[in-house]
């Protein structure tokens, strides 16, 4: 029941006196009401902004921070108020939730800041009122996509395992031409030859003047047949070599063969080979000529070179349902109008509308407002029908187009944003390095703590490369990237203070999934809280486990360590490598065994 | 001739299109009765302020603090200062989700709305509550009588009582144990009248009512039940 209705309960109970005289049985006794009703004001100070409200207002929602005894932790005796060191602007909305029962999302606030505040005060975002829920969900989705993009690009750029095979290097070179100069050269050469080949196909058909012993004009292709043939051969050879190289380098050959680009490649070079095989057989050379049409598919090879083309293709794919609807409604309309037209024009003499399918052409031309004029209605009914047809055509086509346009725009902007963010990463990294030098005492204490741990467990933190080389010596398994940054804590401490909220990747549990697809487990494991008292034990366990079992891990994709999430007050605990505090689970101890 | 007929049809189509266009531009509204235009002047422009605290204090038996607390809750729920019958029914129905509380809420509304203007003001609300929670037994019984006497003529007839009883049983809903049979309300009414109607004249007057109730211990005990609600 809403808080508002609860305010009417005393009234409803009082009105129950109306039942008393007609009651057939004695009334039950009252439940004991031990709760003393304090009708008092509570003062809340949020970063200097004073808020005040009735105690009852806050107690309406006893499972949130402000409504339960948890707020006593924030009581400040000297000033006799509750002090929170949080954002006052967002707190305003949270307090309004208590007052009105509805949580609103302010459009100008950042979605992650808002989420954090909600999590801190123990309010679940699902109760956001209907008025703001759409906006909230949209912003959240955008944010998630952005985070996902960041992760993807990070993973792409940073995974340089030192010992990729030649095959993997080649594949990477094909997919990301920017990685090496050879790849770039290859990229430009293939692009050039695609353009040359398409141009040759086009120019081949242009009339080139007459041969001395003929009357008719011949096309350039026939006049300079040999030159064009050589050009075609060269292009096809390049394309074939490229295709074979890609096939060889692909990590999964079957997937590669099934992919669209590979099909386009095959279709582009097949006509040549078929032509080679069939030139001596005159009967099928006619069919061969039609096959040359498929050479134009080479132009689609450009989509590897152009992001815009890929986006267009992706948009069309994602708007498939709208396009399908457009097609369906157009077909319906065409059939209806063609039928009516046919029967309307049946009576007139020398009518071009000889059959309903013949009328299809007229209907399509009219609905798309082309109006060639090769078929026109002559009767009045026909003309009326024709005009209705063209009007409805305009409407039907105009309807799904904005949906497709907005889809394209959204996807295009997303890719633009990804590009921009990549460009900005350099300056961002520099900025963060600046910010993180703010607290030298923190670093000192943190280092001291890590040293204590080292002494306790009699192990030492080593840095990444040293660990790797030692691992390579231990086992010749190729997934040596298991080591990663569990041991890179010493070197990364400068980043960990500010990485608390920003980056999530500081703690990468060594599981050998760098080339696999188990990134989700890394994300889950990245929320690790460890209380100070237990650090020695848990850390030594983790340490020992990792060091002992890392060789094992390199064979199995799952870690057998148990991850324990414990609540900590968010301010003071120096976490070693844990970088992402889990505010929302403040009162729950979660043990996840992965 | 056929051609002329077709031309006629074309002309009719064109004229029809003209009408549609006119209606679209609002130039010509032939048969539309304008019910929609006076809906703009709604109760949103009406706001009601209650009488002062002192006056309410003298009219009711609540303390100043209690009145303040009551008004804050009331104003929170009904910022316009008035509760109309629909809102009242909605609120009351939320306490009885299993059954249909609208009929009883209607009777209750009439009992609170003393000046019969279709809306409960804060004064009505608080005076009613004062009687229910702080009034003497006689006052409470008088209030109950007023509730049962639907047409406020000073007599409770069997029909009125049956209506009240049916509405109370409606609040129970269908899922009860034992389930409510159709003649349960009328049986209950019969029992009530047998107890209350002294002179067997088919109606219950206020004196009969108060006298009988005061003699019944159960009823008197239950009257004191909700005294500490506020």
Short mmCIF file of C-alpha atoms in Angstrom, two decimals, chain B residues 66-202:
data_model
loop_
_atom_site.label_atom_id
_atom_site.label_comp_id
_atom_site.label_asym_id
_atom_site.label_seq_id
_atom_site.Cartn_x
_atom_site.Cartn_y
_atom_site.Cartn_z
CA UNK B 66 -3.37 16.30 17.10
CA UNK B 67 -5.18 18.68 14.82
CA UNK B 68 -1.91 19.76 13.29
CA UNK B 69 -0.87 16.20 12.66
CA UNK B 70 -4.26 15.32 11.20
CA UNK B 71 -4.28 18.27 8.90
CA UNK B 72 -0.80 17.54 7.63
CA UNK B 73 -1.83 14.04 6.68
CA UNK B 74 -5.07 15.24 5.14
CA UNK B 75 -3.43 17.99 3.13
CA UNK B 76 -0.75 15.62 1.92
CA UNK B 77 -3.34 13.33 0.46
CA UNK B 78 -5.75 15.94 -0.82
CA UNK B 79 -3.85 19.10 -1.69
CA UNK B 80 -7.04 20.79 -2.81
CA UNK B 81 -8.50 20.53 0.66
CA UNK B 82 -11.54 18.57 -0.43
CA UNK B 83 -12.21 14.89 -0.77
CA UNK B 84 -14.76 14.01 -3.38
CA UNK B 85 -16.68 10.80 -3.35
CA UNK B 86 -14.66 8.98 -6.00
CA UNK B 87 -11.38 9.61 -4.24
CA UNK B 88 -12.93 8.59 -0.97
CA UNK B 89 -14.18 5.34 -2.45
CA UNK B 90 -10.78 4.60 -3.97
CA UNK B 91 -8.95 5.20 -0.71
CA UNK B 92 -11.37 3.19 1.37
CA UNK B 93 -11.38 0.31 -1.13
CA UNK B 94 -7.67 -0.07 -0.77
CA UNK B 95 -8.11 -1.29 2.77
CA UNK B 96 -10.45 -4.05 1.67
CA UNK B 97 -8.87 -5.49 -1.40
CA UNK B 98 -10.81 -8.72 -1.35
CA UNK B 99 -14.25 -7.30 -1.55
CA UNK B 100 -16.13 -4.40 -2.96
CA UNK B 101 -16.07 -1.54 -0.49
CA UNK B 102 -17.56 1.10 -2.74
CA UNK B 103 -21.14 0.86 -1.51
CA UNK B 104 -20.18 1.05 2.13
CA UNK B 105 -17.79 3.85 1.31
CA UNK B 106 -20.69 5.68 -0.24
CA UNK B 107 -22.70 5.42 2.97
CA UNK B 108 -19.67 6.41 4.98
CA UNK B 109 -19.13 9.40 2.76
CA UNK B 110 -22.66 10.55 3.32
CA UNK B 111 -22.22 10.14 7.05
CA UNK B 112 -19.15 12.37 7.04
CA UNK B 113 -20.36 14.90 4.55
CA UNK B 114 -22.64 16.71 6.88
CA UNK B 115 -23.59 19.65 4.71
CA UNK B 116 -24.27 17.44 1.73
CA UNK B 117 -22.16 19.29 -0.78
CA UNK B 118 -20.58 16.23 -2.33
CA UNK B 119 -17.16 16.75 -0.84
CA UNK B 120 -15.66 16.22 2.57
CA UNK B 121 -13.82 19.20 3.91
CA UNK B 122 -11.28 19.03 6.64
CA UNK B 123 -13.84 20.25 9.17
CA UNK B 124 -16.23 17.45 8.33
CA UNK B 125 -13.40 14.99 8.53
CA UNK B 126 -12.11 16.14 11.85
CA UNK B 127 -15.53 16.62 13.46
CA UNK B 128 -16.48 13.12 12.44
CA UNK B 129 -13.24 11.72 13.81
CA UNK B 130 -13.69 13.63 17.01
CA UNK B 131 -17.04 12.00 17.59
CA UNK B 132 -15.72 8.57 16.76
CA UNK B 133 -12.60 8.73 18.84
CA UNK B 134 -13.27 11.18 21.63
CA UNK B 135 -17.01 11.32 21.86
CA UNK B 136 -19.23 9.92 24.57
CA UNK B 137 -21.00 6.65 24.03
CA UNK B 138 -24.23 8.37 23.24
CA UNK B 139 -22.54 10.52 20.62
CA UNK B 140 -20.94 7.51 19.02
CA UNK B 141 -24.23 5.68 18.92
CA UNK B 142 -25.87 8.71 17.45
CA UNK B 143 -23.21 8.78 14.76
CA UNK B 144 -23.80 5.11 13.98
CA UNK B 145 -27.52 5.72 13.78
CA UNK B 146 -26.87 8.54 11.38
CA UNK B 147 -24.84 6.19 9.25
CA UNK B 148 -27.57 3.60 9.08
CA UNK B 149 -30.32 6.12 8.43
CA UNK B 150 -29.66 6.64 4.78
CA UNK B 151 -32.30 9.24 4.08
CA UNK B 152 -31.73 10.97 7.43
CA UNK B 153 -35.39 10.95 8.37
CA UNK B 154 -34.83 9.70 11.90
CA UNK B 155 -36.00 6.17 11.27
CA UNK B 156 -34.11 3.11 10.17
CA UNK B 157 -36.30 1.00 7.93
CA UNK B 158 -35.66 -2.57 6.98
CA UNK B 159 -34.70 -1.56 3.45
CA UNK B 160 -32.09 0.87 4.69
CA UNK B 161 -30.69 -1.67 7.06
CA UNK B 162 -30.62 -4.27 4.34
CA UNK B 163 -28.68 -1.92 2.08
CA UNK B 164 -26.15 -1.27 4.81
CA UNK B 165 -25.83 -4.91 5.67
CA UNK B 166 -25.38 -5.93 2.03
CA UNK B 167 -22.67 -3.37 1.61
CA UNK B 168 -20.86 -4.66 4.68
CA UNK B 169 -21.07 -8.23 3.42
CA UNK B 170 -19.86 -7.05 0.03
CA UNK B 171 -16.68 -5.90 1.65
CA UNK B 172 -15.97 -9.45 2.62
CA UNK B 173 -15.71 -10.56 -0.97
CA UNK B 174 -16.19 -14.04 -2.34
CA UNK B 175 -13.45 -15.91 -0.64
CA UNK B 176 -14.71 -16.33 2.87
CA UNK B 177 -15.17 -19.29 5.11
CA UNK B 178 -18.00 -20.14 5.41
CA UNK B 179 -18.93 -18.47 2.16
CA UNK B 180 -21.48 -15.72 2.17
CA UNK B 181 -24.86 -16.89 1.04
CA UNK B 182 -27.35 -14.62 -0.61
CA UNK B 183 -29.74 -14.43 2.30
CA UNK B 184 -27.11 -13.84 4.94
CA UNK B 185 -27.64 -10.07 4.94
CA UNK B 186 -31.40 -10.33 5.28
CA UNK B 187 -31.08 -12.83 8.08
CA UNK B 188 -28.74 -10.48 9.84
CA UNK B 189 -31.21 -7.63 9.33
CA UNK B 190 -33.96 -9.73 10.87
CA UNK B 191 -31.84 -10.41 13.93
CA UNK B 192 -31.01 -6.75 14.21
CA UNK B 193 -34.61 -5.70 14.03
CA UNK B 194 -35.69 -8.31 16.52
CA UNK B 195 -33.20 -6.88 18.96
CA UNK B 196 -33.70 -3.20 18.31
CA UNK B 197 -37.30 -2.74 17.30
CA UNK B 198 -39.13 -2.62 20.62
CA UNK B 199 -42.55 -1.66 19.53
CA UNK B 200 -42.47 -3.83 16.45
CA UNK B 201 -43.48 -1.05 14.16
CA UNK B 202 -41.06 -2.04 11.46
#
